[in-house]
Amino acid sequence: MIEKAREKIKAENVKFSVADLTQRWPCEDRSYDLIVCNLVLEHIQDLSFIFSEAFRVLEEKGRFLVNELHPFRQYAGKKARFSSENGVTEVPAFVHHISDFINTASDNNLALVKLNEWWHAEDQNKPPRLISFIFEK
C-alpha cells in the first residue's frame, strides 16, 4: 500500500514511512503538522502508546486524523479482510469504542476537533461503515 501511495502522491512535502507503530516512531519531536492513521488502529490493542507518540511528534496545533471501521460494525462481527488467490484472509482486530479514542486522545493532551461517521449509498438504514476523528495538539 505504501508503494501505491507513493505512486499517487508526488508532493515533496509528503513523506511515507514504514514503521512498527507499537514502538517509538522514527520521528523527531514536534516535527509534523499532520499524522494520518487510516484503518490501522483497529489492529493495535493499546491505543495509549499511539496517541502519546502522536503528541510527541506533532507540532503545536498539529492534527492527528484517525479513520477506522466504525465500532458499530465491529459489534456486529465485521472485520477487515482481503481476498487473494489463496482465499479470504481476515485480519485480527480489536474493538475500540468511540469513547476509547476520545478519552485516550484527551489523556494525551490531544483535543477532539471533529468527529464524523460515514455511510456508503447502499448502507441506508444500517450502521455507519467508518468513523473519523480529527484531534489537535
PDB file of C-alpha atoms in Angstrom:
ATOM      1  CA  MET A   1       0.000   0.000   0.000  1.00  0.00           C
ATOM      2  CA  ILE A   2       2.915   2.349   0.669  1.00  0.00           C
ATOM      3  CA  GLU A   3       4.149   1.831  -2.884  1.00  0.00           C
ATOM      4  CA  LYS A   4       0.694   2.577  -4.275  1.00  0.00           C
ATOM      5  CA  ALA A   5       0.512   5.752  -2.176  1.00  0.00           C
ATOM      6  CA  ARG A   6       3.951   6.853  -3.364  1.00  0.00           C
ATOM      7  CA  GLU A   7       2.868   6.344  -6.973  1.00  0.00           C
ATOM      8  CA  LYS A   8      -0.211   8.519  -6.478  1.00  0.00           C
ATOM      9  CA  ILE A   9       1.280  11.335  -4.399  1.00  0.00           C
ATOM     10  CA  LYS A  10       4.408  13.026  -5.664  1.00  0.00           C
ATOM     11  CA  ALA A  11       4.350  16.145  -3.464  1.00  0.00           C
ATOM     12  CA  GLU A  12       7.732  16.936  -1.919  1.00  0.00           C
ATOM     13  CA  ASN A  13       6.177  17.872   1.421  1.00  0.00           C
ATOM     14  CA  VAL A  14       4.559  14.416   1.875  1.00  0.00           C
ATOM     15  CA  LYS A  15       6.562  11.640   3.495  1.00  0.00           C
ATOM     16  CA  PHE A  16       5.644   7.959   3.644  1.00  0.00           C
ATOM     17  CA  SER A  17       7.348   5.732   6.201  1.00  0.00           C
ATOM     18  CA  VAL A  18       7.128   2.113   7.204  1.00  0.00           C
ATOM     19  CA  ALA A  19       7.418   1.568  10.945  1.00  0.00           C
ATOM     20  CA  ASP A  20       6.079  -0.526  13.794  1.00  0.00           C
ATOM     21  CA  LEU A  21       3.589   1.883  15.377  1.00  0.00           C
ATOM     22  CA  THR A  22       3.784  -0.010  18.664  1.00  0.00           C
ATOM     23  CA  GLN A  23       7.445   1.044  19.038  1.00  0.00           C
ATOM     24  CA  ARG A  24       8.933   4.544  19.298  1.00  0.00           C
ATOM     25  CA  TRP A  25       8.272   6.240  15.978  1.00  0.00           C
ATOM     26  CA  PRO A  26      11.337   7.161  13.878  1.00  0.00           C
ATOM     27  CA  CYS A  27      10.400  10.859  14.003  1.00  0.00           C
ATOM     28  CA  GLU A  28      11.867  13.901  15.675  1.00  0.00           C
ATOM     29  CA  ASP A  29       9.846  15.556  18.429  1.00  0.00           C
ATOM     30  CA  ARG A  30       7.447  18.252  17.198  1.00  0.00           C
ATOM     31  CA  SER A  31       8.316  17.618  13.551  1.00  0.00           C
ATOM     32  CA  TYR A  32       4.938  17.055  11.808  1.00  0.00           C
ATOM     33  CA  ASP A  33       1.832  19.146  11.334  1.00  0.00           C
ATOM     34  CA  LEU A  34      -0.358  16.185  10.292  1.00  0.00           C
ATOM     35  CA  ILE A  35      -0.406  12.475  11.111  1.00  0.00           C
ATOM     36  CA  VAL A  36      -2.918  10.185   9.400  1.00  0.00           C
ATOM     37  CA  CYS A  37      -3.909   6.699  10.579  1.00  0.00           C
ATOM     38  CA  ASN A  38      -6.316   5.127   8.126  1.00  0.00           C
ATOM     39  CA  LEU A  39      -7.838   1.749   9.044  1.00  0.00           C
ATOM     40  CA  VAL A  40      -4.852   0.802  11.188  1.00  0.00           C
ATOM     41  CA  LEU A  41      -5.683   1.393  14.853  1.00  0.00           C
ATOM     42  CA  GLU A  42      -8.269  -1.392  14.963  1.00  0.00           C
ATOM     43  CA  HIS A  43      -5.293  -3.751  14.597  1.00  0.00           C
ATOM     44  CA  ILE A  44      -3.465  -2.315  17.622  1.00  0.00           C
ATOM     45  CA  GLN A  45      -4.603  -3.331  21.078  1.00  0.00           C
ATOM     46  CA  ASP A  46      -3.200  -0.438  23.138  1.00  0.00           C
ATOM     47  CA  LEU A  47      -4.166   2.979  21.798  1.00  0.00           C
ATOM     48  CA  SER A  48      -2.397   4.943  24.540  1.00  0.00           C
ATOM     49  CA  PHE A  49       1.101   4.494  23.108  1.00  0.00           C
ATOM     50  CA  ILE A  50      -0.074   5.559  19.639  1.00  0.00           C
ATOM     51  CA  PHE A  51      -1.648   8.742  20.983  1.00  0.00           C
ATOM     52  CA  SER A  52       1.378   9.541  23.150  1.00  0.00           C
ATOM     53  CA  GLU A  53       3.666   9.212  20.119  1.00  0.00           C
ATOM     54  CA  ALA A  54       1.314  11.359  18.042  1.00  0.00           C
ATOM     55  CA  PHE A  55       1.501  14.046  20.723  1.00  0.00           C
ATOM     56  CA  ARG A  56       5.302  13.778  20.833  1.00  0.00           C
ATOM     57  CA  VAL A  57       5.859  14.201  17.092  1.00  0.00           C
ATOM     58  CA  LEU A  58       3.140  16.751  16.342  1.00  0.00           C
ATOM     59  CA  GLU A  59       3.978  20.427  16.151  1.00  0.00           C
ATOM     60  CA  GLU A  60       1.896  22.821  18.256  1.00  0.00           C
ATOM     61  CA  LYS A  61      -1.586  22.955  16.673  1.00  0.00           C
ATOM     62  CA  GLY A  62      -0.685  19.845  14.637  1.00  0.00           C
ATOM     63  CA  ARG A  63      -3.510  17.478  13.789  1.00  0.00           C
ATOM     64  CA  PHE A  64      -3.990  13.733  14.092  1.00  0.00           C
ATOM     65  CA  LEU A  65      -6.551  12.268  11.667  1.00  0.00           C
ATOM     66  CA  VAL A  66      -7.886   8.832  12.595  1.00  0.00           C
ATOM     67  CA  ASN A  67     -10.206   6.922  10.250  1.00  0.00           C
ATOM     68  CA  GLU A  68     -11.423   3.471  11.345  1.00  0.00           C
ATOM     69  CA  LEU A  69     -14.029   0.792  10.786  1.00  0.00           C
ATOM     70  CA  HIS A  70     -16.943   2.000  12.885  1.00  0.00           C
ATOM     71  CA  PRO A  71     -17.264   0.175  16.223  1.00  0.00           C
ATOM     72  CA  PHE A  72     -20.943  -0.465  15.441  1.00  0.00           C
ATOM     73  CA  ARG A  73     -19.787  -2.658  12.538  1.00  0.00           C
ATOM     74  CA  GLN A  74     -17.320  -4.437  14.787  1.00  0.00           C
ATOM     75  CA  TYR A  75     -20.042  -5.097  17.359  1.00  0.00           C
ATOM     76  CA  ALA A  76     -21.863  -6.932  14.539  1.00  0.00           C
ATOM     77  CA  GLY A  77     -18.781  -9.088  13.890  1.00  0.00           C
ATOM     78  CA  LYS A  78     -17.401  -7.248  10.856  1.00  0.00           C
ATOM     79  CA  LYS A  79     -13.623  -7.313  10.356  1.00  0.00           C
ATOM     80  CA  ALA A  80     -11.094  -6.175   7.804  1.00  0.00           C
ATOM     81  CA  ARG A  81     -10.495  -8.851   5.191  1.00  0.00           C
ATOM     82  CA  PHE A  82      -8.879  -9.214   1.830  1.00  0.00           C
ATOM     83  CA  SER A  83      -9.096 -11.733  -0.972  1.00  0.00           C
ATOM     84  CA  SER A  84      -6.246 -13.344  -2.849  1.00  0.00           C
ATOM     85  CA  GLU A  85      -5.695 -16.439  -4.932  1.00  0.00           C
ATOM     86  CA  ASN A  86      -5.412 -18.305  -1.605  1.00  0.00           C
ATOM     87  CA  GLY A  87      -8.893 -17.263  -0.457  1.00  0.00           C
ATOM     88  CA  VAL A  88     -10.183 -14.710   2.026  1.00  0.00           C
ATOM     89  CA  THR A  89      -7.995 -13.633   4.928  1.00  0.00           C
ATOM     90  CA  GLU A  90      -9.478 -11.921   7.982  1.00  0.00           C
ATOM     91  CA  VAL A  91      -7.078  -9.549   9.693  1.00  0.00           C
ATOM     92  CA  PRO A  92      -7.087  -9.753  13.521  1.00  0.00           C
ATOM     93  CA  ALA A  93      -8.706  -6.704  15.086  1.00  0.00           C
ATOM     94  CA  PHE A  94      -9.522  -5.155  18.450  1.00  0.00           C
ATOM     95  CA  VAL A  95     -12.746  -3.310  19.198  1.00  0.00           C
ATOM     96  CA  HIS A  96     -12.146   0.275  20.298  1.00  0.00           C
ATOM     97  CA  HIS A  97     -15.244   2.151  21.391  1.00  0.00           C
ATOM     98  CA  ILE A  98     -15.774   5.761  20.358  1.00  0.00           C
ATOM     99  CA  SER A  99     -15.057   6.823  23.933  1.00  0.00           C
ATOM    100  CA  ASP A 100     -11.744   4.891  23.833  1.00  0.00           C
ATOM    101  CA  PHE A 101     -10.479   7.130  21.031  1.00  0.00           C
ATOM    102  CA  ILE A 102     -11.738  10.355  22.617  1.00  0.00           C
ATOM    103  CA  ASN A 103     -10.572   9.529  26.155  1.00  0.00           C
ATOM    104  CA  THR A 104      -7.161   8.261  25.045  1.00  0.00           C
ATOM    105  CA  ALA A 105      -6.639  11.414  23.000  1.00  0.00           C
ATOM    106  CA  SER A 106      -7.631  13.582  25.955  1.00  0.00           C
ATOM    107  CA  ASP A 107      -5.344  11.624  28.288  1.00  0.00           C
ATOM    108  CA  ASN A 108      -2.509  12.512  25.880  1.00  0.00           C
ATOM    109  CA  ASN A 109      -3.359  16.222  25.592  1.00  0.00           C
ATOM    110  CA  LEU A 110      -4.995  15.965  22.187  1.00  0.00           C
ATOM    111  CA  ALA A 111      -8.347  17.702  21.780  1.00  0.00           C
ATOM    112  CA  LEU A 112     -11.182  16.440  19.606  1.00  0.00           C
ATOM    113  CA  VAL A 113     -11.808  18.918  16.784  1.00  0.00           C
ATOM    114  CA  LYS A 114     -14.215  16.899  14.653  1.00  0.00           C
ATOM    115  CA  LEU A 115     -15.955  13.526  14.583  1.00  0.00           C
ATOM    116  CA  ASN A 116     -17.720  12.131  11.505  1.00  0.00           C
ATOM    117  CA  GLU A 117     -19.490   8.898  10.649  1.00  0.00           C
ATOM    118  CA  TRP A 118     -19.517   7.639   7.063  1.00  0.00           C
ATOM    119  CA  TRP A 119     -22.014   5.534   5.114  1.00  0.00           C
ATOM    120  CA  HIS A 120     -21.962   4.171   1.567  1.00  0.00           C
ATOM    121  CA  ALA A 121     -25.025   4.743  -0.616  1.00  0.00           C
ATOM    122  CA  GLU A 122     -26.121   1.114  -0.145  1.00  0.00           C
ATOM    123  CA  ASP A 123     -25.963   1.474   3.659  1.00  0.00           C
ATOM    124  CA  GLN A 124     -29.270   3.295   4.097  1.00  0.00           C
ATOM    125  CA  ASN A 125     -30.794   2.410   7.497  1.00  0.00           C
ATOM    126  CA  LYS A 126     -27.660   0.497   8.502  1.00  0.00           C
ATOM    127  CA  PRO A 127     -24.918   1.418  10.984  1.00  0.00           C
ATOM    128  CA  PRO A 128     -22.146   3.615   9.559  1.00  0.00           C
ATOM    129  CA  ARG A 129     -19.166   1.881   7.951  1.00  0.00           C
ATOM    130  CA  LEU A 130     -16.446   4.248   9.092  1.00  0.00           C
ATOM    131  CA  ILE A 131     -15.762   6.753  11.813  1.00  0.00           C
ATOM    132  CA  SER A 132     -13.212   9.549  11.634  1.00  0.00           C
ATOM    133  CA  PHE A 133     -11.727  11.833  14.241  1.00  0.00           C
ATOM    134  CA  ILE A 134      -9.569  14.902  13.964  1.00  0.00           C
ATOM    135  CA  PHE A 135      -7.581  15.645  17.113  1.00  0.00           C
ATOM    136  CA  GLU A 136      -5.370  18.687  17.657  1.00  0.00           C
ATOM    137  CA  LYS A 137      -2.342  19.220  19.875  1.00  0.00           C
TER     138      LYS A 137
END
